mmCIF file of C-alpha atoms in Angstrom:
data_model
loop_
_atom_site.group_PDB
_atom_site.id
_atom_site.type_symbol
_atom_site.label_atom_id
_atom_site.label_comp_id
_atom_site.label_asym_id
_atom_site.label_seq_id
_atom_site.Cartn_x
_atom_site.Cartn_y
_atom_site.Cartn_z
ATOM 1 C CA UNK A 27 0.000 0.000 0.000
ATOM 2 C CA UNK A 28 1.444 3.331 -1.050
ATOM 3 C CA UNK A 29 1.615 5.942 1.690
ATOM 4 C CA UNK A 30 3.016 9.415 2.207
ATOM 5 C CA UNK A 31 4.185 10.294 5.712
ATOM 6 C CA UNK A 32 4.734 13.974 6.462
ATOM 7 C CA UNK A 33 6.961 15.419 9.156
ATOM 8 C CA UNK A 34 8.152 18.841 10.222
ATOM 9 C CA UNK A 35 7.510 21.638 12.712
ATOM 10 C CA UNK A 36 4.093 23.132 13.155
ATOM 11 C CA UNK A 37 5.304 26.571 14.194
ATOM 12 C CA UNK A 38 7.668 28.831 12.269
ATOM 13 C CA UNK A 39 8.679 32.389 13.089
ATOM 14 C CA UNK A 40 8.156 35.175 10.545
ATOM 15 C CA UNK A 41 11.094 35.652 8.148
ATOM 16 C CA UNK A 42 12.380 32.137 8.860
ATOM 17 C CA UNK A 43 12.270 29.014 6.694
ATOM 18 C CA UNK A 44 9.446 26.498 6.666
ATOM 19 C CA UNK A 45 10.781 22.959 6.181
ATOM 20 C CA UNK A 46 8.693 19.820 5.702
ATOM 21 C CA UNK A 47 9.499 16.299 4.592
ATOM 22 C CA UNK A 48 7.351 13.664 2.911
ATOM 23 C CA UNK A 49 8.505 10.047 3.193
ATOM 24 C CA UNK A 50 7.259 7.670 0.511
ATOM 25 C CA UNK A 51 6.448 4.022 1.111
ATOM 26 C CA UNK A 52 5.299 1.654 -1.615
ATOM 27 C CA UNK A 53 6.566 3.840 -4.468
ATOM 28 C CA UNK A 54 9.805 5.554 -5.418
ATOM 29 C CA UNK A 55 10.704 9.219 -5.505
ATOM 30 C CA UNK A 56 12.734 8.305 -8.614
ATOM 31 C CA UNK A 57 9.760 6.730 -10.390
ATOM 32 C CA UNK A 58 9.448 7.575 -14.077
ATOM 33 C CA UNK A 59 5.660 7.533 -13.792
ATOM 34 C CA UNK A 60 5.067 9.817 -10.818
ATOM 35 C CA UNK A 61 5.691 13.354 -9.656
ATOM 36 C CA UNK A 62 5.824 14.581 -6.092
ATOM 37 C CA UNK A 63 3.974 17.715 -5.120
ATOM 38 C CA UNK A 64 3.387 20.142 -2.302
ATOM 39 C CA UNK A 65 -0.061 21.717 -1.961
ATOM 40 C CA UNK A 66 -1.324 23.970 0.808
ATOM 41 C CA UNK A 67 -4.773 24.890 2.067
ATOM 42 C CA UNK A 68 -5.887 27.946 3.961
ATOM 43 C CA UNK A 69 -9.270 29.640 4.471
ATOM 44 C CA UNK A 70 -8.131 32.693 2.518
ATOM 45 C CA UNK A 71 -6.427 30.958 -0.440
ATOM 46 C CA UNK A 72 -8.195 27.598 -0.621
ATOM 47 C CA UNK A 73 -6.225 24.717 -2.118
ATOM 48 C CA UNK A 74 -3.073 26.081 -3.708
ATOM 49 C CA UNK A 75 -0.535 24.023 -5.657
ATOM 50 C CA UNK A 76 3.019 25.082 -4.732
ATOM 51 C CA UNK A 77 5.338 22.913 -6.779
ATOM 52 C CA UNK A 78 6.668 19.483 -7.617
ATOM 53 C CA UNK A 79 9.753 17.417 -8.348
ATOM 54 C CA UNK A 80 10.036 14.452 -10.687
ATOM 55 C CA UNK A 81 12.567 12.228 -12.407
ATOM 56 C CA UNK A 82 12.624 11.597 -16.142
ATOM 57 C CA UNK A 83 16.237 10.566 -16.810
ATOM 58 C CA UNK A 84 17.138 13.672 -14.814
ATOM 59 C CA UNK A 85 15.484 15.681 -12.070
ATOM 60 C CA UNK A 86 12.997 18.420 -12.824
ATOM 61 C CA UNK A 87 11.274 21.001 -10.634
ATOM 62 C CA UNK A 88 8.230 23.085 -11.283
ATOM 63 C CA UNK A 89 7.061 25.911 -9.017
ATOM 64 C CA UNK A 90 4.031 28.149 -8.719
ATOM 65 C CA UNK A 91 4.650 31.756 -9.686
ATOM 66 C CA UNK A 92 3.325 32.981 -6.333
ATOM 67 C CA UNK A 93 6.156 31.289 -4.392
ATOM 68 C CA UNK A 94 8.824 30.754 -7.051
ATOM 69 C CA UNK A 95 11.346 33.117 -5.479
ATOM 70 C CA UNK A 96 11.043 31.458 -2.061
ATOM 71 C CA UNK A 97 10.509 27.739 -2.642
ATOM 72 C CA UNK A 98 12.748 24.699 -3.041
ATOM 73 C CA UNK A 99 11.549 21.109 -3.423
ATOM 74 C CA UNK A 100 14.265 18.490 -3.258
ATOM 75 C CA UNK A 101 14.235 14.727 -3.667
ATOM 76 C CA UNK A 102 16.262 12.520 -1.354
ATOM 77 C CA UNK A 103 16.783 9.186 -3.063
ATOM 78 C CA UNK A 104 18.723 7.668 -0.165
ATOM 79 C CA UNK A 105 15.680 8.036 2.107
ATOM 80 C CA UNK A 106 12.992 7.809 -0.600
ATOM 81 C CA UNK A 107 11.475 11.137 0.367
ATOM 82 C CA UNK A 108 11.162 14.712 -0.784
ATOM 83 C CA UNK A 109 11.175 17.993 1.026
ATOM 84 C CA UNK A 110 9.727 21.480 0.933
ATOM 85 C CA UNK A 111 11.577 24.599 1.952
ATOM 86 C CA UNK A 112 9.776 27.931 1.905
ATOM 87 C CA UNK A 113 11.914 30.922 2.805
ATOM 88 C CA UNK A 114 11.043 34.270 4.340
ATOM 89 C CA UNK A 115 7.657 33.182 5.580
ATOM 90 C CA UNK A 116 4.950 35.585 6.719
ATOM 91 C CA UNK A 117 1.655 34.966 8.520
ATOM 92 C CA UNK A 118 0.058 34.602 5.063
ATOM 93 C CA UNK A 119 1.953 31.316 4.729
ATOM 94 C CA UNK A 120 -0.011 29.839 7.616
ATOM 95 C CA UNK A 121 -1.815 26.829 6.159
ATOM 96 C CA UNK A 122 -2.170 23.080 6.156
ATOM 97 C CA UNK A 123 0.558 21.731 3.894
ATOM 98 C CA UNK A 124 0.050 18.482 1.998
ATOM 99 C CA UNK A 125 2.393 16.347 -0.028
ATOM 100 C CA UNK A 126 0.756 14.522 -2.931
ATOM 101 C CA UNK A 127 1.538 12.303 -5.910
ATOM 102 C CA UNK A 128 0.540 12.799 -9.517
ATOM 103 C CA UNK A 129 1.330 10.752 -12.597
ATOM 104 C CA UNK A 130 3.916 13.228 -13.745
ATOM 105 C CA UNK A 131 2.526 13.346 -17.224
ATOM 106 C CA UNK A 132 -0.365 15.315 -18.660
ATOM 107 C CA UNK A 133 -2.752 13.712 -16.163
ATOM 108 C CA UNK A 134 -1.824 16.136 -13.427
ATOM 109 C CA UNK A 135 -4.347 15.092 -10.817
ATOM 110 C CA UNK A 136 -3.436 13.949 -7.334
ATOM 111 C CA UNK A 137 -4.235 10.358 -6.515
ATOM 112 C CA UNK A 138 -2.365 10.050 -3.229
ATOM 113 C CA UNK A 139 -2.064 12.588 -0.407
ATOM 114 C CA UNK A 140 -0.246 12.854 2.875
ATOM 115 C CA UNK A 141 -2.277 13.564 5.987
ATOM 116 C CA UNK A 142 -1.313 17.214 6.098
ATOM 117 C CA UNK A 143 0.710 19.374 8.481
ATOM 118 C CA UNK A 144 -0.690 22.549 9.980
ATOM 119 C CA UNK A 145 2.049 25.166 9.877
ATOM 120 C CA UNK A 146 1.489 28.375 11.784
ATOM 121 C CA UNK A 147 3.714 31.380 11.133
ATOM 122 C CA UNK A 148 3.855 33.399 14.305
ATOM 123 C CA UNK A 149 6.384 34.935 16.637
ATOM 124 C CA UNK B 7 -4.184 31.118 -15.357
ATOM 125 C CA UNK B 8 -7.462 29.262 -15.354
ATOM 126 C CA UNK B 9 -9.895 30.160 -12.582
ATOM 127 C CA UNK B 10 -12.271 27.522 -11.284
ATOM 128 C CA UNK B 11 -15.631 28.337 -9.730
ATOM 129 C CA UNK B 12 -18.096 26.028 -8.014
ATOM 130 C CA UNK B 13 -21.762 26.286 -7.174
ATOM 131 C CA UNK B 14 -23.519 26.275 -4.896
ATOM 132 C CA UNK B 15 -21.189 27.088 -2.021
ATOM 133 C CA UNK B 16 -23.355 24.968 0.266
ATOM 134 C CA UNK B 17 -25.853 22.268 -0.667
ATOM 135 C CA UNK B 18 -28.255 20.923 1.930
ATOM 136 C CA UNK B 19 -29.481 17.443 1.081
ATOM 137 C CA UNK B 20 -31.367 14.711 2.929
ATOM 138 C CA UNK B 21 -29.840 11.230 3.141
ATOM 139 C CA UNK B 22 -30.932 9.127 0.191
ATOM 140 C CA UNK B 23 -31.496 12.130 -2.040
ATOM 141 C CA UNK B 24 -29.551 13.091 -5.136
ATOM 142 C CA UNK B 25 -26.920 15.836 -5.053
ATOM 143 C CA UNK B 26 -25.744 17.755 -8.097
ATOM 144 C CA UNK B 27 -22.634 19.924 -7.832
ATOM 145 C CA UNK B 28 -21.360 22.263 -10.528
ATOM 146 C CA UNK B 29 -17.891 23.372 -11.524
ATOM 147 C CA UNK B 30 -16.971 25.931 -14.154
ATOM 148 C CA UNK B 31 -13.615 26.789 -15.712
ATOM 149 C CA UNK B 32 -12.746 30.278 -16.969
ATOM 150 C CA UNK B 33 -11.619 28.707 -20.264
ATOM 151 C CA UNK B 34 -11.830 25.258 -21.797
ATOM 152 C CA UNK B 35 -10.024 22.480 -19.935
ATOM 153 C CA UNK B 36 -11.233 19.745 -22.289
ATOM 154 C CA UNK B 37 -11.937 16.713 -20.080
ATOM 155 C CA UNK B 38 -8.949 17.335 -17.811
ATOM 156 C CA UNK B 39 -10.989 17.791 -14.685
ATOM 157 C CA UNK B 40 -10.813 15.970 -11.341
ATOM 158 C CA UNK B 41 -13.117 15.913 -8.327
ATOM 159 C CA UNK B 42 -12.055 15.422 -4.705
ATOM 160 C CA UNK B 43 -13.892 14.812 -1.465
ATOM 161 C CA UNK B 44 -12.581 16.258 1.793
ATOM 162 C CA UNK B 45 -13.842 15.501 5.280
ATOM 163 C CA UNK B 46 -12.890 17.558 8.355
ATOM 164 C CA UNK B 47 -9.315 16.946 9.460
ATOM 165 C CA UNK B 48 -8.526 14.813 6.421
ATOM 166 C CA UNK B 49 -6.704 15.286 3.153
ATOM 167 C CA UNK B 50 -8.679 15.506 -0.076
ATOM 168 C CA UNK B 51 -9.467 12.156 -1.671
ATOM 169 C CA UNK B 52 -9.573 11.691 -5.439
ATOM 170 C CA UNK B 53 -13.048 10.702 -6.645
ATOM 171 C CA UNK B 54 -13.112 11.364 -10.376
ATOM 172 C CA UNK B 55 -10.535 12.146 -13.056
ATOM 173 C CA UNK B 56 -10.868 12.714 -16.770
ATOM 174 C CA UNK B 57 -14.188 14.402 -15.903
ATOM 175 C CA UNK B 58 -16.015 11.065 -15.655
ATOM 176 C CA UNK B 59 -13.696 8.213 -14.631
ATOM 177 C CA UNK B 60 -14.073 7.017 -11.061
ATOM 178 C CA UNK B 61 -10.860 6.527 -9.136
ATOM 179 C CA UNK B 62 -10.044 3.155 -7.620
ATOM 180 C CA UNK B 63 -12.470 2.146 -4.901
ATOM 181 C CA UNK B 64 -14.958 4.970 -5.467
ATOM 182 C CA UNK B 65 -18.596 3.820 -5.280
ATOM 183 C CA UNK B 66 -20.757 3.904 -8.374
ATOM 184 C CA UNK B 67 -23.130 6.450 -6.795
ATOM 185 C CA UNK B 68 -20.510 9.072 -7.666
ATOM 186 C CA UNK B 69 -20.530 10.142 -11.300
ATOM 187 C CA UNK B 70 -18.971 12.988 -13.233
ATOM 188 C CA UNK B 71 -19.888 14.584 -16.509
ATOM 189 C CA UNK B 72 -19.077 17.555 -18.712
ATOM 190 C CA UNK B 73 -16.307 18.894 -20.883
ATOM 191 C CA UNK B 74 -14.913 22.227 -21.930
ATOM 192 C CA UNK B 75 -15.933 24.699 -19.238
ATOM 193 C CA UNK B 76 -18.947 23.108 -17.534
ATOM 194 C CA UNK B 77 -18.781 20.059 -15.273
ATOM 195 C CA UNK B 78 -21.066 18.237 -12.891
ATOM 196 C CA UNK B 79 -20.532 15.829 -10.021
ATOM 197 C CA UNK B 80 -23.611 13.804 -9.129
ATOM 198 C CA UNK B 81 -24.075 11.720 -6.014
ATOM 199 C CA UNK B 82 -27.084 9.572 -6.813
ATOM 200 C CA UNK B 83 -28.207 8.685 -3.286
ATOM 201 C CA UNK B 84 -26.421 10.420 -0.465
ATOM 202 C CA UNK B 85 -25.057 8.251 2.303
ATOM 203 C CA UNK B 86 -24.074 9.558 5.734
ATOM 204 C CA UNK B 87 -20.389 9.287 4.840
ATOM 205 C CA UNK B 88 -20.846 11.544 1.791
ATOM 206 C CA UNK B 89 -21.423 14.726 3.766
ATOM 207 C CA UNK B 90 -18.211 16.600 3.083
ATOM 208 C CA UNK B 91 -16.663 19.342 0.955
ATOM 209 C CA UNK B 92 -16.123 18.639 -2.744
ATOM 210 C CA UNK B 93 -13.500 20.324 -4.896
ATOM 211 C CA UNK B 94 -12.919 20.327 -8.622
ATOM 212 C CA UNK B 95 -9.463 20.748 -10.133
ATOM 213 C CA UNK B 96 -8.364 21.423 -13.699
ATOM 214 C CA UNK B 97 -5.162 19.946 -15.043
ATOM 215 C CA UNK B 98 -5.377 20.950 -18.678
ATOM 216 C CA UNK B 99 -3.271 24.075 -18.261
ATOM 217 C CA UNK B 100 -0.367 24.984 -16.023
ATOM 218 C CA UNK B 101 -0.675 25.529 -13.102
ATOM 219 C CA UNK B 102 -3.179 23.012 -11.796
ATOM 220 C CA UNK B 103 -6.000 24.918 -10.125
ATOM 221 C CA UNK B 104 -8.701 24.021 -7.641
ATOM 222 C CA UNK B 105 -12.162 25.423 -7.189
ATOM 223 C CA UNK B 106 -13.303 26.924 -3.865
ATOM 224 C CA UNK B 107 -15.398 23.900 -2.971
ATOM 225 C CA UNK B 108 -19.026 22.957 -2.353
ATOM 226 C CA UNK B 109 -20.016 21.867 1.124
ATOM 227 C CA UNK B 110 -22.665 19.158 1.176
ATOM 228 C CA UNK B 111 -24.426 19.113 4.500
ATOM 229 C CA UNK B 112 -27.397 17.382 6.040
ATOM 230 C CA UNK B 113 -30.796 18.949 5.453
#
């Protein structure tokens, strides 16, 4: 059974870096038929796709315009996981953050989700 | 970027009744439309992709239809476990975009 297990702090101070990890079981971060995403949800912004990483003979990343200057998503093949780093956070980054899988091709829907991590940005 | 809208915002339905939810895209997304169900404290769950294909394990009472800019999710006979928020998502154009959701609650 494929599962995504999220970990990371639930409280981050303004201007600091939000860091989350998503461990994959039952699939591979290096799969040629999957991509690994971060999505967040807040009352003000709804469900918002942030970015993804995927492997097709080499590694690719794809980021939303709204966070492109602040975001990094990295795969870790040794641990079969991927991570999210969001720099210079503000209270507007307070949200539930989800990791999710898509097929990596044109069928960019999300068939597997982590349980979510509530991240609060506050001093 | 494509903007997704959903109506109504809230739908009050009695158990056993039919529920019809609408989703509209600001421009054509062909049939590249997915539906998700989200219950409180849980992640969204994929119900439908390709506008009308049920995901693995999704009961037949859930059906999707539409193409282009207008889509519908129908729940033929609401069960107690179906009261939740439903989101549509387009994946025809970058970036993938979600609608604001329709809450289905008990009448």
